[in-house]
Amino acid sequence: MHKKNPSSNLESKLNAVSNALKQSMKNIDSFTHVRGESLYVDDVNVREGTFHAVVFDSPKAHGIIKNIDYSKAEALEGVERIFTYKDIPGENQIGGIFPDEPLFAENEVHFCGMPIALIVAKSEFVARQARLLISIEIEELPVIITAKEAKVKGSFINAPRSFSLGNTDKAFEKCAYIFEGETFSNGQEHLYIETQGAYAEPSENGNLKITSSTQGPTAVQKTTAKVLGIPMHKIEVDVTRLGGGFGGKEDQATPWAVMAALATFHLNQSVKLVLNRHDDLRMTGKRHPYESSYKIGLSKDLKIIAYEAEFLQNSGAAADLSPAIAERTLFHATNSYFVENVKTTVLSCKTNLPPNTAFRGFGGPQGMFVIECAIVRAASEIGISPIKIQEANLLQDNDSFSYGQIATQVEAQNTWDSAKSIFNLESLEKEVEDFNSTHQNFKKGLALMPIAFGISFTNTPMNHARALVHIYQDGSVGISTAAVEMGQGVNTKMLQIAAQVFSIENSKVKIETTNTTRVANTSPSAASSTADLNGKALLKACNLLRDRLKEIVAEEYKTQKEHIELKDEFVYINSEKTDLTWTALIGKAMERRVALSENAHYATPIIHFDKTKEKGHPFAYHFYGTAIITTTVDCIRGTYVFDDVKIVHDYGKSMSEGIDLGQVEGALVQGIGWMTMEEIAYNDKGKLLSNALSTYKVPDIFSIPRNIDVIPLETQGNDMAVLKSKAVGEPPLMYGIGAYFAIQNAIKAFNPNYTLKFHAPMTPEKVLMSLYKK
Ligand code: MTE
Ligand code: HPA
Ligand code: MOS
């Protein structure tokens, strides 16, 4: 249970902040970030003679290519060559899960922005000029934009998936209340600051090196090998860091790297391809929009005894990661609630949009939004607060998820109760009431959002990682893992682990780039599991080395390993400091010809999942948290501010509270953005209308909550989490779902005739209309 019980908001905030600063080290990238010295793909020192590339993409969402005239473009001074599918020596195929996505369109196009050719020139400017000179004739075919249309036309990526628990048909017969409804949640643009890009360089014997802004270096290596028709060992992929990924570079960083490599392969010259913002927005997929329907049944005492949902996922024109994302929607369809009878189905609907892809939460948020809608709707019909229904159904130890995993170490009730008591929910509710009864043109609304999120790749075979550790002879240490730093601070966590095991200064540890020649066959950095998987492998490697070093000491000092400790760069025996330093110990190891490198492998134990039964134990553990969100709506203008977001968050035993707090705040704001202001729009021809930051609004400094309090839930942590520090990357995004309902509560306070909406995002335009709708 929590111990902290700060008397005021300010105090609690100060406590949280000072705690965070005390207990954690700064993100090791913060220094180079603020000085502008951090390196991204666009900062690579290119070789002399490097070519620059621009992608020529489809102007139509669906059709047959009748003719393309490249002649004028090819004739432009400075254009080296234009590559199409005809230049692919291997397979024209980049699909990650299913082979359903060509690198370059051949005879048909399936979405606006679909790559058709790569223009390679002496400068990006020339390549862009050349692009304007290409003419294309397309015979247009019917276009499918929405998931519903796709369902009607039977256009799917794969067969539907269903999870079920108990018997919903029977259970509905016993319900005191039954409600059915439909919901929509829109897509979301990743808007990583660094756009997609790659730099490929040739080496001897047809070997290639690719510097890529990817979350999945192995995916880039593997797909490049397939497209070029060469073995993987000929391709080295290197990643320094990403200027953000958010899932958008789990799979969709690959095509650009493959294209650059293809051009390098043919030209034997370096090629750089970095998308500009417009190209990136147009050509890449986003979070999946979902159209869903639900049926919820409750007992008199507000227990949800049956829940059914059908999720129509707008997958776009190819599978990409859609099937895996659809699966996670099912895993999280009941959020942090226990429902005895569940039947959920997801259909991955094939449309003529760019293939939608991973985005923080990976389908989980879309599933959770629907049950929250169902609860809010039920509460409104019954005439009670949704908080009552949420509270009555929180998951408890030994409850079963619909996929068969039995919940253990559940903190749903704990984070909920803690949030209520620490932040004094009653007085917050009273503040809102008082405010609303004394203000005409401004109204406040409040909502609670409990969340549960499963940690592990849902695809069990992906849950593994390796670490390669070198101790150099001067005592400094180099670490390689599969972890990709994308702003989430994983490199800092890796550094902490090594420094802690060896008990040496942070400055003695260097985190190397992520490179496929040092750590091979890796899973992408994703599923919030990067620190867990790579950290556990790293721990293992460091422990092996430390053990080996202790053996040397044991021999020299005629003692046992158990009596030896490495502490603050000195060797201790029986808790007494010796004069043997870390560096001297490494010197001894060199003299004795002891290996100072170690490579370790970690594969998450216990987890398994049987897709034929849709049952198993897919997650190493679950994350839990509860947020209380308060908003004030300006009822003249329809605009809103978020006054307060108060969170009790289960970090386990956070190893980096500063970094983890940053993750909570960033994800929360991203979730609020998805739910309230970010509005992806395509026209009925499949053209992206929200194709610039003037037409796509992301949260800025003015729209973030005025106050964010995050209180760590004090628990024992979980052994499956690295150093008991729970995964934090994706889950807090889902706190943002509460923002959607807080706004509607404020609208209701202003307009008693208002009927609830379940169509996100709740943009200021929608709010304004809702305020005055009779
Ligand atoms: N934080 C920053 N700053 N930048 C990012 O791109 N990606 C998110 C999250 N936090 C992201 C981020 C996503 S989608 C995931 S899956 C996790 O970080 C991945 O890193 P982790 O596994 O180390 O948490
Ligand atoms: N999360 C993120 N990425 C993934 C997953 C997942 O569960 N499964 C496959 N790729
Ligand atoms: Mo995160 S969506 O798993 O990259």
Coordinates of N, CA and C in Angstrom, one line a residue, residues 512-666:
E512 N 26.8 1.2 -26.8 CA 27.2 1.2 -28.3 C 25.9 1.4 -29.1
T513 N 26.1 1.7 -30.4 CA 24.9 1.8 -31.3 C 24.3 0.4 -31.3
T514 N 23.1 0.3 -31.8 CA 22.4 -1.0 -32.0 C 22.8 -1.5 -33.4
N515 N 23.4 -2.6 -33.4 CA 24.0 -3.1 -34.7 C 23.8 -4.6 -34.8
T516 N 23.4 -4.9 -36.0 CA 23.1 -6.3 -36.3 C 24.3 -7.3 -36.3
T517 N 25.5 -6.7 -36.5 CA 26.7 -7.6 -36.4 C 27.1 -7.9 -35.0
R518 N 26.7 -7.1 -34.1 CA 27.1 -7.3 -32.7 C 25.9 -8.1 -31.9
V519 N 24.7 -7.7 -32.2 CA 23.6 -8.5 -31.6 C 22.6 -8.8 -32.8
A520 N 22.5 -10.1 -33.0 CA 21.8 -10.6 -34.2 C 20.4 -11.1 -33.9
N521 N 19.6 -11.2 -35.0 CA 18.3 -11.9 -34.9 C 17.4 -11.3 -33.8
T522 N 17.3 -10.0 -33.8 CA 16.7 -9.3 -32.6 C 15.2 -9.1 -32.9
S523 N 14.4 -8.9 -31.9 CA 13.1 -8.4 -32.0 C 13.1 -6.9 -32.0
P524 N 12.1 -6.3 -32.6 CA 12.2 -4.8 -32.5 C 12.1 -4.3 -31.1
S525 N 12.5 -3.0 -30.9 CA 12.3 -2.4 -29.6 C 10.9 -1.9 -29.6
A526 N 10.1 -2.6 -28.9 CA 8.6 -2.4 -28.9 C 8.0 -3.2 -27.8
A527 N 6.6 -3.1 -27.7 CA 5.8 -3.8 -26.7 C 6.2 -3.4 -25.3
S528 N 6.8 -2.2 -25.2 CA 7.3 -1.7 -23.8 C 8.2 -2.6 -23.2
S529 N 8.7 -3.6 -23.9 CA 9.5 -4.7 -23.3 C 11.0 -4.6 -23.5
T530 N 11.4 -3.5 -24.1 CA 12.9 -3.4 -24.5 C 13.8 -3.4 -23.3
A531 N 13.4 -2.7 -22.3 CA 14.3 -2.7 -21.1 C 14.2 -4.0 -20.4
D532 N 13.1 -4.6 -20.3 CA 12.9 -5.9 -19.7 C 13.8 -7.0 -20.4
L533 N 13.6 -7.1 -21.7 CA 14.2 -8.2 -22.4 C 15.7 -8.0 -22.5
N534 N 16.1 -6.8 -23.0 CA 17.5 -6.5 -23.1 C 18.2 -6.3 -21.8
G535 N 17.5 -5.8 -20.8 CA 18.1 -5.6 -19.5 C 18.3 -6.9 -18.8
K536 N 17.4 -7.9 -19.0 CA 17.6 -9.2 -18.3 C 18.8 -9.9 -19.0
A537 N 19.0 -9.8 -20.3 CA 20.1 -10.4 -21.0 C 21.4 -9.7 -20.5
L538 N 21.3 -8.4 -20.4 CA 22.5 -7.6 -20.0 C 22.9 -8.0 -18.5
L539 N 21.9 -8.1 -17.7 CA 22.2 -8.5 -16.3 C 22.9 -9.8 -16.3
K540 N 22.5 -10.7 -17.1 CA 23.0 -12.1 -17.1 C 24.5 -12.0 -17.6
A541 N 24.8 -11.2 -18.6 CA 26.1 -11.1 -19.2 C 27.0 -10.4 -18.1
C542 N 26.6 -9.4 -17.5 CA 27.4 -8.7 -16.5 C 27.6 -9.6 -15.3
N543 N 26.6 -10.3 -14.9 CA 26.8 -11.2 -13.7 C 27.8 -12.3 -14.0
L544 N 27.8 -12.8 -15.2 CA 28.8 -13.8 -15.6 C 30.2 -13.2 -15.5
L545 N 30.3 -12.0 -16.0 CA 31.7 -11.4 -16.0 C 32.1 -11.1 -14.5
R546 N 31.1 -10.6 -13.8 CA 31.5 -10.3 -12.4 C 31.9 -11.5 -11.6
D547 N 31.2 -12.6 -11.9 CA 31.5 -13.9 -11.3 C 33.0 -14.3 -11.6
R548 N 33.3 -14.1 -12.9 CA 34.6 -14.5 -13.4 C 35.7 -13.7 -12.7
L549 N 35.4 -12.4 -12.5 CA 36.4 -11.5 -11.9 C 36.5 -11.9 -10.4
K550 N 35.4 -12.3 -9.8 CA 35.5 -12.7 -8.4 C 36.3 -14.0 -8.2
E551 N 36.3 -14.9 -9.2 CA 37.1 -16.1 -9.2 C 38.6 -15.7 -9.1
I552 N 38.9 -14.7 -9.8 CA 40.3 -14.3 -9.8 C 40.7 -13.8 -8.4
V553 N 39.8 -13.0 -7.8 CA 40.1 -12.5 -6.5 C 40.1 -13.6 -5.5
A554 N 39.2 -14.5 -5.6 CA 39.2 -15.7 -4.7 C 40.5 -16.4 -4.7
E555 N 41.0 -16.6 -5.9 CA 42.3 -17.3 -6.0 C 43.5 -16.5 -5.4
E556 N 43.5 -15.2 -5.7 CA 44.6 -14.4 -5.2 C 44.6 -14.2 -3.7
Y557 N 43.4 -14.1 -3.2 CA 43.3 -13.7 -1.8 C 42.9 -15.0 -1.0
K558 N 42.9 -16.1 -1.6 CA 42.6 -17.4 -0.9 C 41.3 -17.3 -0.1
T559 N 40.3 -16.9 -0.8 CA 39.0 -16.8 -0.1 C 37.9 -17.4 -1.0
Q560 N 36.7 -17.3 -0.6 CA 35.6 -17.8 -1.4 C 34.9 -16.7 -2.1
K561 N 34.3 -17.0 -3.3 CA 33.6 -16.0 -4.1 C 32.5 -15.3 -3.2
E562 N 31.9 -16.0 -2.4 CA 30.7 -15.5 -1.6 C 31.2 -14.3 -0.7
H563 N 32.4 -14.3 -0.4 CA 32.9 -13.3 0.6 C 33.4 -12.0 -0.2
I564 N 33.3 -12.1 -1.5 CA 33.9 -11.0 -2.3 C 32.8 -10.1 -2.8
E565 N 33.0 -8.8 -2.8 CA 32.1 -7.9 -3.3 C 32.8 -6.8 -4.1
L566 N 32.2 -6.4 -5.2 CA 32.8 -5.3 -6.0 C 32.0 -4.1 -5.6
K567 N 32.6 -3.1 -5.1 CA 31.9 -1.9 -4.6 C 32.6 -0.6 -4.9
D568 N 32.0 0.3 -5.5 CA 32.6 1.6 -5.8 C 34.0 1.5 -6.3
E569 N 34.1 0.6 -7.3 CA 35.4 0.4 -8.0 C 36.5 -0.1 -7.1
F570 N 36.1 -0.8 -6.0 CA 37.1 -1.5 -5.2 C 36.6 -2.9 -4.9
V571 N 37.6 -3.8 -4.6 CA 37.2 -5.1 -4.2 C 37.1 -5.1 -2.7
Y572 N 36.0 -5.7 -2.2 CA 35.8 -5.9 -0.8 C 35.8 -7.4 -0.4
I573 N 36.5 -7.7 0.6 CA 36.5 -9.1 1.1 C 35.9 -9.1 2.5
N574 N 34.9 -9.9 2.7 CA 34.2 -9.9 4.0 C 33.8 -8.5 4.4
S575 N 33.3 -7.8 3.5 CA 32.8 -6.4 3.7 C 34.0 -5.4 4.0
E576 N 35.2 -5.8 3.9 CA 36.3 -4.9 4.2 C 37.0 -4.5 2.9
K577 N 37.2 -3.2 2.7 CA 37.8 -2.7 1.5 C 39.2 -3.2 1.4
T578 N 39.6 -3.7 0.2 CA 41.0 -4.0 -0.1 C 41.6 -2.9 -0.9
D579 N 42.9 -3.0 -1.2 CA 43.4 -1.9 -2.0 C 43.4 -2.3 -3.5
L580 N 42.7 -3.4 -3.8 CA 42.5 -3.8 -5.2 C 41.4 -3.0 -5.9
T581 N 41.8 -2.2 -6.9 CA 40.8 -1.4 -7.6 C 40.2 -2.2 -8.7
W582 N 39.0 -1.7 -9.2 CA 38.4 -2.3 -10.4 C 39.4 -2.4 -11.5
T583 N 40.1 -1.3 -11.8 CA 41.0 -1.2 -12.9 C 42.1 -2.2 -12.8
A584 N 42.7 -2.3 -11.5 CA 43.7 -3.2 -11.3 C 43.3 -4.7 -11.4
L585 N 42.0 -4.9 -11.0 CA 41.4 -6.3 -11.1 C 41.3 -6.7 -12.6
I586 N 41.0 -5.7 -13.4 CA 40.9 -6.0 -14.9 C 42.3 -6.3 -15.4
G587 N 43.3 -5.6 -14.9 CA 44.7 -5.8 -15.3 C 45.0 -7.2 -15.0
K588 N 44.7 -7.7 -13.8 CA 45.0 -9.1 -13.4 C 44.3 -10.1 -14.3
A589 N 43.1 -9.8 -14.7 CA 42.3 -10.7 -15.6 C 43.1 -10.8 -16.9
M590 N 43.6 -9.7 -17.4 CA 44.3 -9.7 -18.7 C 45.6 -10.5 -18.5
E591 N 46.3 -10.3 -17.4 CA 47.5 -11.1 -17.2 C 47.2 -12.6 -17.2
R592 N 46.1 -12.9 -16.6 CA 45.7 -14.4 -16.5 C 45.0 -14.9 -17.8
R593 N 44.9 -14.0 -18.8 CA 44.2 -14.4 -20.0 C 42.8 -14.8 -19.8
V594 N 42.1 -14.1 -19.0 CA 40.7 -14.4 -18.7 C 39.8 -13.6 -19.7
A595 N 38.8 -14.2 -20.2 CA 37.9 -13.5 -21.2 C 37.2 -12.4 -20.5
L596 N 37.3 -11.2 -21.1 CA 36.6 -10.0 -20.5 C 35.4 -9.6 -21.4
S597 N 34.9 -10.5 -22.2 CA 33.7 -10.3 -23.0 C 32.7 -11.4 -22.7
E598 N 31.5 -11.0 -22.8 CA 30.4 -12.0 -22.5 C 29.2 -11.7 -23.4
N599 N 28.5 -12.7 -23.8 CA 27.3 -12.6 -24.6 C 26.3 -13.4 -23.9
A600 N 25.1 -12.8 -23.6 CA 24.1 -13.6 -22.9 C 22.8 -13.4 -23.6
H601 N 22.0 -14.5 -23.4 CA 20.7 -14.6 -24.1 C 19.6 -14.6 -23.0
Y602 N 18.5 -13.9 -23.3 CA 17.4 -14.0 -22.3 C 16.1 -14.3 -23.1
A603 N 15.3 -15.3 -22.7 CA 14.0 -15.5 -23.3 C 13.0 -15.6 -22.1
T604 N 12.0 -14.8 -22.2 CA 11.0 -14.7 -21.1 C 10.5 -16.1 -20.8
P605 N 10.6 -16.5 -19.5 CA 10.1 -17.8 -19.1 C 8.6 -17.8 -19.0
I606 N 8.0 -18.9 -18.8 CA 6.5 -19.0 -18.4 C 5.6 -18.7 -19.6
I607 N 5.8 -17.7 -20.3 CA 4.8 -17.3 -21.3 C 4.5 -18.3 -22.4
H608 N 3.3 -18.3 -22.8 CA 2.9 -19.2 -23.9 C 1.5 -18.8 -24.4
F609 N 1.2 -19.1 -25.6 CA -0.2 -18.8 -26.1 C -0.5 -19.8 -27.2
D610 N -1.7 -20.4 -27.1 CA -2.2 -21.3 -28.1 C -3.3 -20.7 -29.0
K611 N -2.9 -20.3 -30.2 CA -3.8 -19.6 -31.1 C -5.0 -20.4 -31.5
T612 N -4.8 -21.8 -31.5 CA -5.9 -22.6 -31.9 C -7.0 -22.6 -30.9
K613 N -6.6 -22.4 -29.6 CA -7.6 -22.3 -28.6 C -7.9 -20.9 -28.1
E614 N -7.0 -19.9 -28.5 CA -7.0 -18.6 -28.1 C -6.9 -18.5 -26.5
K615 N -6.1 -19.4 -26.0 CA -5.9 -19.4 -24.5 C -4.4 -19.5 -24.2
G616 N -4.0 -19.1 -23.1 CA -2.6 -19.2 -22.7 C -2.3 -18.2 -21.6
H617 N -1.0 -18.0 -21.6 CA -0.4 -17.1 -20.5 C 0.6 -16.2 -21.3
P618 N 0.0 -15.2 -22.1 CA 0.9 -14.5 -23.0 C 1.8 -13.5 -22.4
F619 N 1.4 -13.0 -21.2 CA 2.1 -11.8 -20.6 C 3.0 -12.2 -19.4
A620 N 4.2 -11.7 -19.4 CA 5.0 -11.9 -18.2 C 4.4 -11.3 -17.0
Y621 N 3.8 -10.2 -17.1 CA 3.0 -9.6 -16.0 C 2.2 -8.5 -16.6
H622 N 1.4 -7.9 -15.7 CA 0.5 -6.8 -16.1 C 0.9 -5.5 -15.4
F623 N 0.8 -4.4 -16.1 CA 0.9 -3.1 -15.5 C -0.4 -2.6 -15.0
Y624 N -0.5 -1.8 -13.9 CA -1.8 -1.2 -13.5 C -1.6 0.3 -13.1
G625 N -2.6 1.0 -13.3 CA -2.6 2.4 -12.8 C -4.0 3.0 -12.9
T626 N -4.1 4.1 -12.2 CA -5.4 4.9 -12.2 C -5.2 6.4 -12.3
A627 N -5.9 7.0 -13.2 CA -5.8 8.4 -13.4 C -7.1 9.1 -13.1
I628 N -7.0 10.3 -12.5 CA -8.2 11.2 -12.3 C -8.0 12.4 -13.2
I629 N -8.9 12.7 -14.1 CA -8.7 13.8 -15.0 C -9.7 14.8 -14.8
T630 N -9.4 16.1 -14.7 CA -10.3 17.2 -14.6 C -10.1 18.2 -15.8
T631 N -11.2 18.6 -16.4 CA -11.1 19.5 -17.5 C -12.1 20.7 -17.2
T632 N -11.7 21.8 -17.8 CA -12.6 23.0 -17.8 C -13.0 23.3 -19.3
V633 N -14.2 23.3 -19.6 CA -14.7 23.6 -21.0 C -15.1 25.1 -21.0
D634 N -14.6 25.8 -22.0 CA -15.1 27.1 -22.3 C -16.4 27.0 -23.1
C635 N -17.5 27.3 -22.5 CA -18.8 27.0 -23.1 C -19.2 28.1 -24.2
I636 N -18.4 29.1 -24.3 CA -18.7 30.0 -25.4 C -18.0 29.6 -26.6
R637 N -16.7 29.1 -26.4 CA -15.9 28.8 -27.5 C -15.8 27.3 -27.9
G638 N -16.1 26.4 -27.0 CA -16.0 25.0 -27.2 C -14.6 24.5 -26.9
T639 N -13.7 25.4 -26.5 CA -12.3 24.9 -26.2 C -12.3 24.4 -24.8
Y640 N -11.2 23.7 -24.5 CA -11.1 23.1 -23.1 C -9.6 23.1 -22.7
V641 N -9.5 23.1 -21.4 CA -8.1 22.9 -20.8 C -8.2 21.7 -19.9
F642 N -7.1 21.0 -19.7 CA -7.1 20.0 -18.7 C -6.4 20.6 -17.5
D643 N -7.2 20.7 -16.4 CA -6.7 21.3 -15.2 C -5.7 20.4 -14.5
D644 N -6.1 19.2 -14.4 CA -5.4 18.3 -13.5 C -5.4 16.9 -14.0
V645 N -4.3 16.2 -14.0 CA -4.3 14.8 -14.2 C -3.5 14.2 -13.0
K646 N -4.3 13.4 -12.2 CA -3.7 12.9 -11.0 C -3.6 11.4 -11.2
I647 N -2.4 10.8 -11.0 CA -2.2 9.4 -11.4 C -1.5 8.7 -10.2
V648 N -2.0 7.5 -10.0 CA -1.3 6.5 -9.2 C -0.8 5.5 -10.1
H649 N 0.5 5.4 -10.2 CA 1.1 4.5 -11.3 C 2.0 3.5 -10.7
D650 N 1.7 2.2 -11.2 CA 2.5 1.1 -10.6 C 3.8 0.9 -11.4
Y651 N 4.8 1.6 -10.9 CA 6.2 1.5 -11.6 C 6.9 0.2 -11.1
G652 N 6.3 -0.5 -10.2 CA 7.1 -1.6 -9.5 C 8.1 -0.8 -8.7
K653 N 9.4 -1.3 -8.8 CA 10.5 -0.6 -8.2 C 11.2 0.2 -9.3
S654 N 10.8 1.3 -9.6 CA 11.4 2.1 -10.8 C 12.9 2.2 -10.6
M655 N 13.6 1.9 -11.7 CA 15.1 2.0 -11.6 C 15.5 3.4 -12.1
S656 N 14.6 4.2 -12.7 CA 14.9 5.5 -13.2 C 13.6 6.3 -13.1
E657 N 13.3 6.9 -11.9 CA 12.1 7.6 -11.8 C 11.9 8.8 -12.7
G658 N 13.0 9.5 -12.9 CA 13.0 10.7 -13.8 C 12.5 10.3 -15.2
I659 N 13.2 9.2 -15.7 CA 12.9 8.8 -17.1 C 11.4 8.2 -17.1
D660 N 11.1 7.4 -16.1 CA 9.7 6.9 -16.1 C 8.7 7.9 -16.0
L661 N 8.9 8.9 -15.2 CA 8.0 10.0 -15.1 C 7.8 10.7 -16.4
G662 N 8.9 10.9 -17.1 CA 8.9 11.5 -18.5 C 8.0 10.6 -19.4
Q663 N 8.1 9.3 -19.3 CA 7.3 8.4 -20.1 C 5.9 8.5 -19.8
V664 N 5.5 8.6 -18.5 CA 4.1 8.8 -18.1 C 3.6 10.1 -18.6
E665 N 4.3 11.2 -18.5 CA 3.8 12.4 -18.9 C 3.6 12.5 -20.4
G666 N 4.7 12.0 -21.1 CA 4.6 12.0 -22.6 C 3.5 11.1 -23.2

